[in-house]
Short mmCIF file of C-alpha atoms and ligand atoms in Angstrom, two decimals:
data_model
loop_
_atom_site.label_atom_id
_atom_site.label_comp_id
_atom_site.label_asym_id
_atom_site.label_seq_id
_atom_site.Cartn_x
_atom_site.Cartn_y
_atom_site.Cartn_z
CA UNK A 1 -22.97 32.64 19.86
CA UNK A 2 -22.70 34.11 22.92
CA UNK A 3 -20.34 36.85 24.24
CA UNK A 4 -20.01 35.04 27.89
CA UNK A 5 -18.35 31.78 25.69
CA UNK A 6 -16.31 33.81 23.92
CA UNK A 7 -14.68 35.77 27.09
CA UNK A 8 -14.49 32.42 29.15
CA UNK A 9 -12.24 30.99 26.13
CA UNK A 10 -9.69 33.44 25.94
CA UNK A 11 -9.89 33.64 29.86
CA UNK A 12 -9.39 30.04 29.47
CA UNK A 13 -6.06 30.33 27.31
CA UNK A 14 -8.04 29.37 24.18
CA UNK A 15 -7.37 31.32 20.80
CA UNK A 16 -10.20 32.66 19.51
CA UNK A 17 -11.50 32.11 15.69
CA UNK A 18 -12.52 34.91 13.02
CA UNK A 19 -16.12 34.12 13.51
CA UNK A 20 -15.61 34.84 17.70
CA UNK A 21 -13.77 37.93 17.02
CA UNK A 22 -15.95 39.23 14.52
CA UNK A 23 -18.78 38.48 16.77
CA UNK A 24 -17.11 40.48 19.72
CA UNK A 25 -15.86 43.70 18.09
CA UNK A 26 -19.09 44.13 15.92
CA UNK A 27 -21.39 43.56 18.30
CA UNK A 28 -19.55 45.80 20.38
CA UNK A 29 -19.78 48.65 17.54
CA UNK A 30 -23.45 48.24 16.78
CA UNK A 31 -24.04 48.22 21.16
CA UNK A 32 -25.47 44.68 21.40
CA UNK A 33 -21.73 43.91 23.43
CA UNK A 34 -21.92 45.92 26.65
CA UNK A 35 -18.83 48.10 27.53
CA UNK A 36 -18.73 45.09 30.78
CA UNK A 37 -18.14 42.40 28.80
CA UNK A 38 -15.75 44.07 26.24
CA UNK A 39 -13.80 45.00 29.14
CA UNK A 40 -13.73 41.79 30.29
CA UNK A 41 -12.42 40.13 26.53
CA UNK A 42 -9.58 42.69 26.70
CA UNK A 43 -8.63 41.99 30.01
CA UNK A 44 -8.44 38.55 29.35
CA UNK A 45 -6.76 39.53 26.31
CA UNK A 46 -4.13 41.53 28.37
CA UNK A 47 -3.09 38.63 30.38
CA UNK A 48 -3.66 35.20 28.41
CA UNK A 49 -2.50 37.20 24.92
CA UNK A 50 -2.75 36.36 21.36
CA UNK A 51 -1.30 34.38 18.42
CA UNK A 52 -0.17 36.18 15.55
CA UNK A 53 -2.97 34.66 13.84
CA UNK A 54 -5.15 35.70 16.07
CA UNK A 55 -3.73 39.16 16.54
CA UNK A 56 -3.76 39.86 12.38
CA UNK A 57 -7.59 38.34 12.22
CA UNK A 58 -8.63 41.10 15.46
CA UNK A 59 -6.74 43.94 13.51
CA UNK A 60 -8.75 43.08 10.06
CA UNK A 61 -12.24 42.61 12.08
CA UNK A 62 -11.04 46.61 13.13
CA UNK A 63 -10.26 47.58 10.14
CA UNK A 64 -13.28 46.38 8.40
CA UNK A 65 -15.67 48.60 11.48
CA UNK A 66 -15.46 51.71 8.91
CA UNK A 67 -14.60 52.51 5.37
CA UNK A 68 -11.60 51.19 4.04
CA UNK A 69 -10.29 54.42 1.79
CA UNK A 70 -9.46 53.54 -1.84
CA UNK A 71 -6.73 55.49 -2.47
CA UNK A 72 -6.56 54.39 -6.23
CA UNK A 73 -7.59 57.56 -7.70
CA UNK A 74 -4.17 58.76 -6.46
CA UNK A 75 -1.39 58.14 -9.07
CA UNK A 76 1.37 56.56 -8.03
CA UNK A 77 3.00 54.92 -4.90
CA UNK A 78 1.36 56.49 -1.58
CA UNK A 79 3.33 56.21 1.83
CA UNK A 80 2.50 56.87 5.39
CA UNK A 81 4.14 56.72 8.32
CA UNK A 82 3.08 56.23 11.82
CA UNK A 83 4.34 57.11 15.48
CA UNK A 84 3.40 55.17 18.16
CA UNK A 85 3.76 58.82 20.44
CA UNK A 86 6.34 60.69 22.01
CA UNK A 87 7.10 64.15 23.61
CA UNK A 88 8.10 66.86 21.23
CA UNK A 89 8.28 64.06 18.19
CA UNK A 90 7.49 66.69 15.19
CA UNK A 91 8.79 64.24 12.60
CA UNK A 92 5.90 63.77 10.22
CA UNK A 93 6.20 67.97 10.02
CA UNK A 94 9.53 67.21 8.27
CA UNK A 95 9.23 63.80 6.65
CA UNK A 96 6.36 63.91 4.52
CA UNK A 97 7.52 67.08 3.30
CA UNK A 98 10.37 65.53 2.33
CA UNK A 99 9.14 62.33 1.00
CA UNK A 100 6.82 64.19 -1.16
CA UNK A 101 9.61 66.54 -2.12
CA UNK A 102 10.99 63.28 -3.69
CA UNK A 103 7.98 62.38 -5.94
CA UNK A 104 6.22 60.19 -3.37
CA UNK A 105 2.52 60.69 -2.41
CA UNK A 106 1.52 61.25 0.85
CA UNK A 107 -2.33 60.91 1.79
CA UNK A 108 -2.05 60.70 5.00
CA UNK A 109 -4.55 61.17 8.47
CA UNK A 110 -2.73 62.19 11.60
CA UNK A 111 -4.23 62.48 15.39
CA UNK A 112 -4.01 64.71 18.16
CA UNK A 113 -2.42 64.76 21.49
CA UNK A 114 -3.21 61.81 23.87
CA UNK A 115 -2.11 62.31 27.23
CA UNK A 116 1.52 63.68 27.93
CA UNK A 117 2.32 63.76 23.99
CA UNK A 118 1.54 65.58 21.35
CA UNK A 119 -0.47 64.91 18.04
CA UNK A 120 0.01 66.45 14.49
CA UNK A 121 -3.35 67.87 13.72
CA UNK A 122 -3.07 69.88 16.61
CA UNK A 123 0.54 71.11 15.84
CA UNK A 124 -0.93 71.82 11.67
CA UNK A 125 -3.77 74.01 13.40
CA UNK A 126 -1.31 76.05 15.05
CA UNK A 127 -0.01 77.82 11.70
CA UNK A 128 -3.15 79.75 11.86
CA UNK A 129 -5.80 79.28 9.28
CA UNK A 130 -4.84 75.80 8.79
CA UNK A 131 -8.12 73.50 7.83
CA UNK A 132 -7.40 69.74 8.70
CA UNK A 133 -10.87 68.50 7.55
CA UNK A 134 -11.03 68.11 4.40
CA UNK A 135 -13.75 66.37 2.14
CA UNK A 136 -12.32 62.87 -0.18
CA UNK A 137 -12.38 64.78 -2.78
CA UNK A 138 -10.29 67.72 -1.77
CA UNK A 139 -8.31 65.58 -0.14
CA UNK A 140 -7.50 63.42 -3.54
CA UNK A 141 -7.70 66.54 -5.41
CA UNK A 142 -4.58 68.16 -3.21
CA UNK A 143 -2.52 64.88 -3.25
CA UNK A 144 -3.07 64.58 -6.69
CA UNK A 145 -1.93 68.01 -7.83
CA UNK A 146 0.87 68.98 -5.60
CA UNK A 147 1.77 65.07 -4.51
CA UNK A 148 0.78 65.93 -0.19
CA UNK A 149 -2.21 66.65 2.10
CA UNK A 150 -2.47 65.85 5.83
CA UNK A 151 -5.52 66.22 7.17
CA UNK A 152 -7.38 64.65 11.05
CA UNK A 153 -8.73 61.01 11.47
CA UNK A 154 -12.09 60.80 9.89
CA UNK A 155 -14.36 59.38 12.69
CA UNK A 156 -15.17 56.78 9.88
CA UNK A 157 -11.85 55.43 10.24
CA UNK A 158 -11.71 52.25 12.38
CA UNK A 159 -14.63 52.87 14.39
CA UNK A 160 -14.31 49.46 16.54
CA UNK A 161 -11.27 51.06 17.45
CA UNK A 162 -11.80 54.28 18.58
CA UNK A 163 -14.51 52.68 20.99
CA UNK A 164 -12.19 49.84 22.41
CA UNK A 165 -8.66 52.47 22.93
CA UNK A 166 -11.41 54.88 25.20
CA UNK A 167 -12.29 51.53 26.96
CA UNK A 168 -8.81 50.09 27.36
CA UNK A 169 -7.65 53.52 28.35
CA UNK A 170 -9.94 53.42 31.89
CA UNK A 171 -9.90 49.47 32.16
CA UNK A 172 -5.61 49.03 32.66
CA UNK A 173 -5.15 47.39 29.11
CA UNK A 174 -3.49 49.86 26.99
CA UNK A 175 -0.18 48.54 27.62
CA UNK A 176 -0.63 44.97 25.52
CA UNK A 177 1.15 44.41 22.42
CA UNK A 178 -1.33 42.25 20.23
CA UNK A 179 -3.80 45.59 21.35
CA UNK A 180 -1.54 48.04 20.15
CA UNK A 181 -0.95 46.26 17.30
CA UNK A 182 -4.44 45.82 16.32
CA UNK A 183 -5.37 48.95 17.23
CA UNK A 184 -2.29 50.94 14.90
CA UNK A 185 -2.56 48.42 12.35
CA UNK A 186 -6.04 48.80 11.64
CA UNK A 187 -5.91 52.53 11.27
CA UNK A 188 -3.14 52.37 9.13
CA UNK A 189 -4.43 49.24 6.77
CA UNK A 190 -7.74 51.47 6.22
CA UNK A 191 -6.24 54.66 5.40
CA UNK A 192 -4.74 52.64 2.43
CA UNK A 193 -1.29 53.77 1.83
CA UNK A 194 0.96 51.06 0.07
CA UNK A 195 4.03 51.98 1.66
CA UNK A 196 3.59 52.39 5.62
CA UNK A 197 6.74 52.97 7.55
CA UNK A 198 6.00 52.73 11.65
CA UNK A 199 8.53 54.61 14.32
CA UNK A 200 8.11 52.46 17.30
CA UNK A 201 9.05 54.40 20.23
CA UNK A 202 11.05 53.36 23.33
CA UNK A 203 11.88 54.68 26.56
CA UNK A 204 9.93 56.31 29.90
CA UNK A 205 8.33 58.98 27.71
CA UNK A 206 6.83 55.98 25.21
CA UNK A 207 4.16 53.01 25.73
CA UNK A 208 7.17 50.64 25.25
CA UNK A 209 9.94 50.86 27.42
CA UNK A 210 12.05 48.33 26.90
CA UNK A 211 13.89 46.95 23.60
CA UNK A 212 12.40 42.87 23.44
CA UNK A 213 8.79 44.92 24.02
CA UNK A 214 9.49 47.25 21.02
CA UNK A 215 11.01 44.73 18.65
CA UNK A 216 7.83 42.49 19.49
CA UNK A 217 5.57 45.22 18.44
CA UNK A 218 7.31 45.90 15.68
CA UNK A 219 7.57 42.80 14.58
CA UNK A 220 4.05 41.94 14.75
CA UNK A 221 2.97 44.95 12.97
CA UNK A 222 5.24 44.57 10.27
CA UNK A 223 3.16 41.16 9.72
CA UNK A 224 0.66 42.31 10.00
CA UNK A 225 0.88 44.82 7.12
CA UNK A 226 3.13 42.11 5.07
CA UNK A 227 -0.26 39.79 5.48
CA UNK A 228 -2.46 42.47 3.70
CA UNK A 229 -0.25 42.93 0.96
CA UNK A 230 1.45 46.17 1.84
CA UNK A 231 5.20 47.39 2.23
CA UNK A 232 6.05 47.80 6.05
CA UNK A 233 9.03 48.50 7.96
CA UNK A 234 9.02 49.59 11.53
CA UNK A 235 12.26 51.73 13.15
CA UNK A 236 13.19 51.74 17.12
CA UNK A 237 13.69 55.25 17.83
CA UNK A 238 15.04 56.87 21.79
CA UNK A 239 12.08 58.33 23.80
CA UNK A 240 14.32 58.84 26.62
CA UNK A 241 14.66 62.28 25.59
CA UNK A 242 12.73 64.51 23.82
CA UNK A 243 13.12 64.61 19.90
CA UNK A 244 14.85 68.46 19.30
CA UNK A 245 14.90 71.03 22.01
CA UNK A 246 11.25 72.07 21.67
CA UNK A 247 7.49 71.01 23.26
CA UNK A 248 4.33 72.47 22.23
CA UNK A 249 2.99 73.52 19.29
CA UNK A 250 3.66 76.65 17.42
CA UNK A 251 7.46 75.75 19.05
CA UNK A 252 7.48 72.80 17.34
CA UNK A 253 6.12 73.99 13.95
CA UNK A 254 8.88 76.32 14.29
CA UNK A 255 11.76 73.77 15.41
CA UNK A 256 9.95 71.54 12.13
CA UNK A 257 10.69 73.97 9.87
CA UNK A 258 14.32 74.80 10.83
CA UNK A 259 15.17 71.05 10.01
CA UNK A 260 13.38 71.46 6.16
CA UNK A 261 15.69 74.85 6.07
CA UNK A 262 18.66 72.94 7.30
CA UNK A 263 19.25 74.42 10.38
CA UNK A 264 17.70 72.21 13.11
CA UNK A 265 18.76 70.44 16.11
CA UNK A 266 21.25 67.56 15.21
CA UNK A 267 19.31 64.84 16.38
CA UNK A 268 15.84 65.24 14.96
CA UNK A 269 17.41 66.17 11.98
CA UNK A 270 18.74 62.91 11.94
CA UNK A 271 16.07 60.76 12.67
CA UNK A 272 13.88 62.46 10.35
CA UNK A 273 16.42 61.78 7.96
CA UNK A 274 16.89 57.98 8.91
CA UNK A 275 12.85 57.46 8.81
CA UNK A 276 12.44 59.65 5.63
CA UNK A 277 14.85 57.35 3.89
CA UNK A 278 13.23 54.28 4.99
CA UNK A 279 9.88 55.56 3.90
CA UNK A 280 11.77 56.38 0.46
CA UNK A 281 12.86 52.91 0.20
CA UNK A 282 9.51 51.31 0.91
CA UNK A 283 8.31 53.31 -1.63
CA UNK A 284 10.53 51.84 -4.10
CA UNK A 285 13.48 54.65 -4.41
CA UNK A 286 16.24 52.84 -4.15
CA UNK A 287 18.49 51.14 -1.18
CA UNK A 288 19.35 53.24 2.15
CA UNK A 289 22.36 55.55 1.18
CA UNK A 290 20.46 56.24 -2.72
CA UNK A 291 17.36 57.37 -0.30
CA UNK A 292 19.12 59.34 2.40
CA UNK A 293 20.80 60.87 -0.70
CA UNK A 294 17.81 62.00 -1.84
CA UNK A 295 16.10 62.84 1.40
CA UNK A 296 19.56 65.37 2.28
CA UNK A 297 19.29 66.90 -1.42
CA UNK A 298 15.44 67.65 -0.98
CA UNK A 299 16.32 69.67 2.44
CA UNK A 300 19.59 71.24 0.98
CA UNK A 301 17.51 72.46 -2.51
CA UNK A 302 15.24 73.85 -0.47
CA UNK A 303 12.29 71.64 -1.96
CA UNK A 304 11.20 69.92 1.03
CA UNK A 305 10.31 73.18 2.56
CA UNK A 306 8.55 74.43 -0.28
CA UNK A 307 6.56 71.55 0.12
CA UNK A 308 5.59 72.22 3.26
CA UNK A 309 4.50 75.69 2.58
CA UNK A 310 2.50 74.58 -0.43
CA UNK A 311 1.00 71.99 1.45
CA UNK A 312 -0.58 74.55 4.49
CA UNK A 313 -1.48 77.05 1.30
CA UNK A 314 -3.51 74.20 -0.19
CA UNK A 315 -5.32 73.70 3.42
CA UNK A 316 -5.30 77.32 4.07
CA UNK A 317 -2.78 78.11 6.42
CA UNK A 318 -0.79 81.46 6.74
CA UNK A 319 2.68 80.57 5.75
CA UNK A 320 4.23 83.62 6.75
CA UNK A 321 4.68 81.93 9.72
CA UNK A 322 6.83 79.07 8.42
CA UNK A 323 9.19 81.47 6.74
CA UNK A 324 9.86 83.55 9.76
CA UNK A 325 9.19 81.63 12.98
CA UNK A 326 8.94 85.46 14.71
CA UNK A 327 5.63 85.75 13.34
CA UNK A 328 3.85 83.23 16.07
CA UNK A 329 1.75 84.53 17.96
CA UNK A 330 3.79 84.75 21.31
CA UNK A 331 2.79 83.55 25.08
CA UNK A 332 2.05 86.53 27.20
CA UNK A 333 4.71 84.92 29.85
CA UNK A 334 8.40 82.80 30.41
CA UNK A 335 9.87 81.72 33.04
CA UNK A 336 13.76 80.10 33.32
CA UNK A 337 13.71 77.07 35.50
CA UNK A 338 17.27 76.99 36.64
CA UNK A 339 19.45 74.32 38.09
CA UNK A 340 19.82 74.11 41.93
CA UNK A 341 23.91 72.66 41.40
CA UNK A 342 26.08 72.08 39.07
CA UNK A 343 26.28 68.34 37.36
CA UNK A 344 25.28 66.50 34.63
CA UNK A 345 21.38 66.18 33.68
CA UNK A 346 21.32 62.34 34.97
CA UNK A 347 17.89 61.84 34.20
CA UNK A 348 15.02 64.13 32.68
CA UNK A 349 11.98 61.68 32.52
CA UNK A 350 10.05 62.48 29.30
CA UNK A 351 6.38 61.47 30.35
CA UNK A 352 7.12 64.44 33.49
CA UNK A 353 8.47 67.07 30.55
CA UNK A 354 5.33 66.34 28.51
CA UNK A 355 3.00 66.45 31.57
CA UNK A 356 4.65 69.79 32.14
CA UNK A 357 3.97 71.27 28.69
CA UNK A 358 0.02 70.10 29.06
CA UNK A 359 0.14 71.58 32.49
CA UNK A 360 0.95 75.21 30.51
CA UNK A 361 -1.56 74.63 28.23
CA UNK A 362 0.08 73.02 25.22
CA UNK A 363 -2.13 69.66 25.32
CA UNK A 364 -5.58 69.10 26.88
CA UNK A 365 -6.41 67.63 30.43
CA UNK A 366 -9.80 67.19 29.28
CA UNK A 367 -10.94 66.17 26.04
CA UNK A 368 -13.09 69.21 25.61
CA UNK A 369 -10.34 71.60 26.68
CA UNK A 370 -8.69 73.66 24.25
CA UNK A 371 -4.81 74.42 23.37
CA UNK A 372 -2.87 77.34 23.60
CA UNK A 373 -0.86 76.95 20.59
CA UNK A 374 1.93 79.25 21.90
CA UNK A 375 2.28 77.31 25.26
CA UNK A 376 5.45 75.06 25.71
CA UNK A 377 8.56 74.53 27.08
CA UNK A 378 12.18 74.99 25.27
CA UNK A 379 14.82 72.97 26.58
CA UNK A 380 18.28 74.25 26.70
CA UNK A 381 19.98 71.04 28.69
CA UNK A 382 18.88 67.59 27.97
CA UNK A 383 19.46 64.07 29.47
CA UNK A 384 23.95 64.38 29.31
CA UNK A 385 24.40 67.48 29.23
CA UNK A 386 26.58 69.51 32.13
CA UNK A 387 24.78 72.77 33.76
CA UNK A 388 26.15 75.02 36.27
CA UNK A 389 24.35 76.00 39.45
CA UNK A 390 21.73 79.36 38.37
CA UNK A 391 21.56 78.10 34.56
CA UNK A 392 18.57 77.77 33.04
CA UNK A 393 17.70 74.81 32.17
CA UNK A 394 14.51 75.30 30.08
CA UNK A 395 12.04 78.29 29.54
CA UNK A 396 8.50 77.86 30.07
CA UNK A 397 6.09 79.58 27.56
CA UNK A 398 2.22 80.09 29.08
CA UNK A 399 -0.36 82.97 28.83
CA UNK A 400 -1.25 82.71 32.46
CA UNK A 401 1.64 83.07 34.81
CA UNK A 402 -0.33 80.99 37.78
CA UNK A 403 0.42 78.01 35.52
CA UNK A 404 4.41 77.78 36.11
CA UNK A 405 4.25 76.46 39.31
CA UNK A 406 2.81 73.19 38.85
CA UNK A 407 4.59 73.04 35.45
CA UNK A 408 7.49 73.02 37.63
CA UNK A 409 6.68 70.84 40.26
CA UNK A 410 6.22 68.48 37.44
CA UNK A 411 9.19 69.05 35.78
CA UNK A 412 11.79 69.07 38.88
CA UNK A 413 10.14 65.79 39.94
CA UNK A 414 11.73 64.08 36.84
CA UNK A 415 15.20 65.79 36.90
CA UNK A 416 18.20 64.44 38.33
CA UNK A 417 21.35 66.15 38.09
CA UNK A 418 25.13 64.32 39.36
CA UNK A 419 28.75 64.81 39.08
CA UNK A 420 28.90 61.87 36.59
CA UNK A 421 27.72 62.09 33.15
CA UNK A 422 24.78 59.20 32.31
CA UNK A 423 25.09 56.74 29.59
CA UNK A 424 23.06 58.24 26.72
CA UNK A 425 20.79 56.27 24.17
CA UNK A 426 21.62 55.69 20.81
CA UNK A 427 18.83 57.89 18.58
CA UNK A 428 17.66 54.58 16.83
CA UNK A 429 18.10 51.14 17.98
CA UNK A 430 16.85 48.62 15.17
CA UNK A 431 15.31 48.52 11.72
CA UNK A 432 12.46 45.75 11.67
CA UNK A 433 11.53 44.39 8.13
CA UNK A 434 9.31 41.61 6.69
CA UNK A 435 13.15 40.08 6.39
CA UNK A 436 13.49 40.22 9.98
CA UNK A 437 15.64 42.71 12.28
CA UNK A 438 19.04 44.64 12.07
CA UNK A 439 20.11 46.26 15.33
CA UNK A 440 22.48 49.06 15.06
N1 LIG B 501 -1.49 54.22 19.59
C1 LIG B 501 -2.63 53.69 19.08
O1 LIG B 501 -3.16 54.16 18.07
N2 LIG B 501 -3.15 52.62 19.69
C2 LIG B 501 -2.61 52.05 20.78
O2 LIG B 501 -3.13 51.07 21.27
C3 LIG B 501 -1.43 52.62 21.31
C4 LIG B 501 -0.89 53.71 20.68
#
């Protein structure tokens, strides 16, 4: 076989076979498939596309690059979740507490930040002395005795994948929905959780930005999983604003742990409750309203967050700073960016808010660079809401006071503020099962 056929089929319109794909993505792993020619394949990908067939044969090629984890030695139903990225989205910081809380494992591997949003590992590793490497067998060991552990991608994970996101990330073909899909769904399939419930954002700060784009993902994902024999379900949640008021990390540990206490911002709060329930219910707890039930009574008891804190104990972390949010480690400097005129916030575009939190050091311009844990942004007016002229609008957090300026720059060049009040997104748009969809 030769890699020129196989690009000038799908270039062509043609759908590939298992044997093609196979041929592609592991020659590509072992380096006989130049970085040229894969670019090429996805390109074509990009614009010709793929069947579901197709798409579900790619993602189990990518799976099958690295080990496939055997969870088995885990008792007992294990769920994950996944996010396909947004700007201050803490939510697996206060679901698989909670889902755990409720007797259901979680064994799960998070990421980092990519680009303007922000990635669990690195919010874990700002509760300091948090370890989120962990060898299999501490790993099993933790989930197995107090039912939780979230540790960082092993590189073993999906290695095809790894390779072909960094390639599709300088070549233009992120943005493809059979690629996403793949890509996701082959991470998820080999970290081996039965129960896998997928938050498909939408909106400017997300890859998808409009509804039919996130349903199709969705939908394809959830067959994805279906096809491999697992329980999926995939949720449309707003990315036109950030999820609670806060960006960066140690702020959104913080903001995390005021929803497991019961005191967070109303609308993370309740899509963390919304997605923990669905996870429940994958996981075989019962309908919606029995799991929301139980989701509320695990934050009210105060279980959930006990879960938490036993969770960074196990991996090491100080939990002092859970229980009193004070204890962070502060940024040296703040700074109030205030409105120039009274009016509504008419737009706030999310990708510019998260750009604006890397820019003061929350998230990394270059891969090598390193995070200031303390860095962020708190936002006191969001997309709707009515500021006078003078207010602040949000406080900057950095530990070098040269940084605010571009932060800003960044920021303004998103806002728009008028006399009349924008329409505002509903928190979740649709539930996507192997049953098909329900818009709400
Ligand atoms: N997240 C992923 O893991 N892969 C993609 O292709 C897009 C988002």
């Amino acid at each position: 076989m030769r890699m020129y056929d196989v690009i000038a089929k799908k270039r062509d319109g043609g759908t590939l076979n298992h044997e093609e794909l196979a041929f592609a993505v592991n020659g590509y792993v072992a380096g006989d498939v130049p970085d040229y020619q894969m670019s090429a394949l996805l390109m074509a990908i990009y614009l010709r596309g793929m069947t579901d067939e197709e798409t579900a044969m790619l993602t189990d090629v990518m799976a099958h690059s690295g080990d496939m984890v055997d969870l088995s030695a885990i008792a007992g139903v294990k769920a994950d979740k996944h996010s396909t990225g947004g700007v201050g989205d803490k939510t697996t910081l206060v679901i698989a507490p909670i889902v755990a809380a409720c007797g259901v494992k979680i064994a799960k591997m998070s990421g980092r930040g990519l680009g303007h949003t922000g990635g669990t590992i690195d919010k874990m590793e700002a509760v300091p002395g948090t370890r989120t490497s962990l060898t299999q067998e501490e790993f099993f060991k933790q989930v197995n005795e107090i039912g939780i552990s979230v540790i960082g991608q092993s590189g073993k994970i999906a290695v095809a994948d790894k390779k072909m996101y960094a390639l599709r990330d300088v070549t233009a073909t992120v943005g493809c929905i059979p690629l996403i899909a793949s890509s996701i769904m082959s991470k998820k399939l080999a970290a081996g959780s039965d129960a896998i419930l997928l938050d498909v954002t939408m909106g400017d700060g997300a890859f998808m930005k409009d509804l039919d784009g996130a349903l199709e993902l969705a939908r394809q994902m959830v067959a994805i999983g279906t096809a491999h024999g697992r329980k999926v379900a995939a949720l449309i949640t707003d990315m036109d604003k950030p999820l609670g008021h806060n960006i960066g990390n140690s702020l959104e540990v913080a903001e995390s742990m005021a929803v497991l206490q019961g005191n967070g911002p109303a609308d993370l709060t309740e899509v963390c409750l919304q997605l923990a329930s669905n996870m429940l219910v994958l996981a075989g707890k019962g309908d919606i309203p029995t799991c929301r039930k139980l989701a509320e009574g695990v934050i009210a008891d105060g279980s959930a967050f006990e879960k938490c804190c036993q969770m960074f104990a196990a991996q090491g972390g100080d939990t002092s700073v859970l229980r009193d949010a004070d204890k962070f480690q502060k940024a040296k400097y703040s700074y109030e960016l205030t409105a120039p005129t009274d009016g509504y916030i008419y737009k706030n575009d999310v990708e510019k808010i998260g750009n604006a939190s890397v820019l003061l050091g929350a998230g990394r311009i270059k891969k090598e660079d390193s995070i200031d844990f303390a860095a962020g942004i708190t936002m006191h007016k969001k997309l709707g809401d009515y500021v006078k002229a003078g207010e602040s609008i949000c406080t900057f957090y950095a530990d070098d006071e040269r940084l605010f300026a571009a932060a800003e720059e960044m920021y303004r060049g998103g806002l728009v503020i008028r006399s009349e009040k924008p329409s505002i997104p509903p928190l979740i748009y649709a539930r996507v099962t192997a049953d098909g969809v329900e818009k709400f």
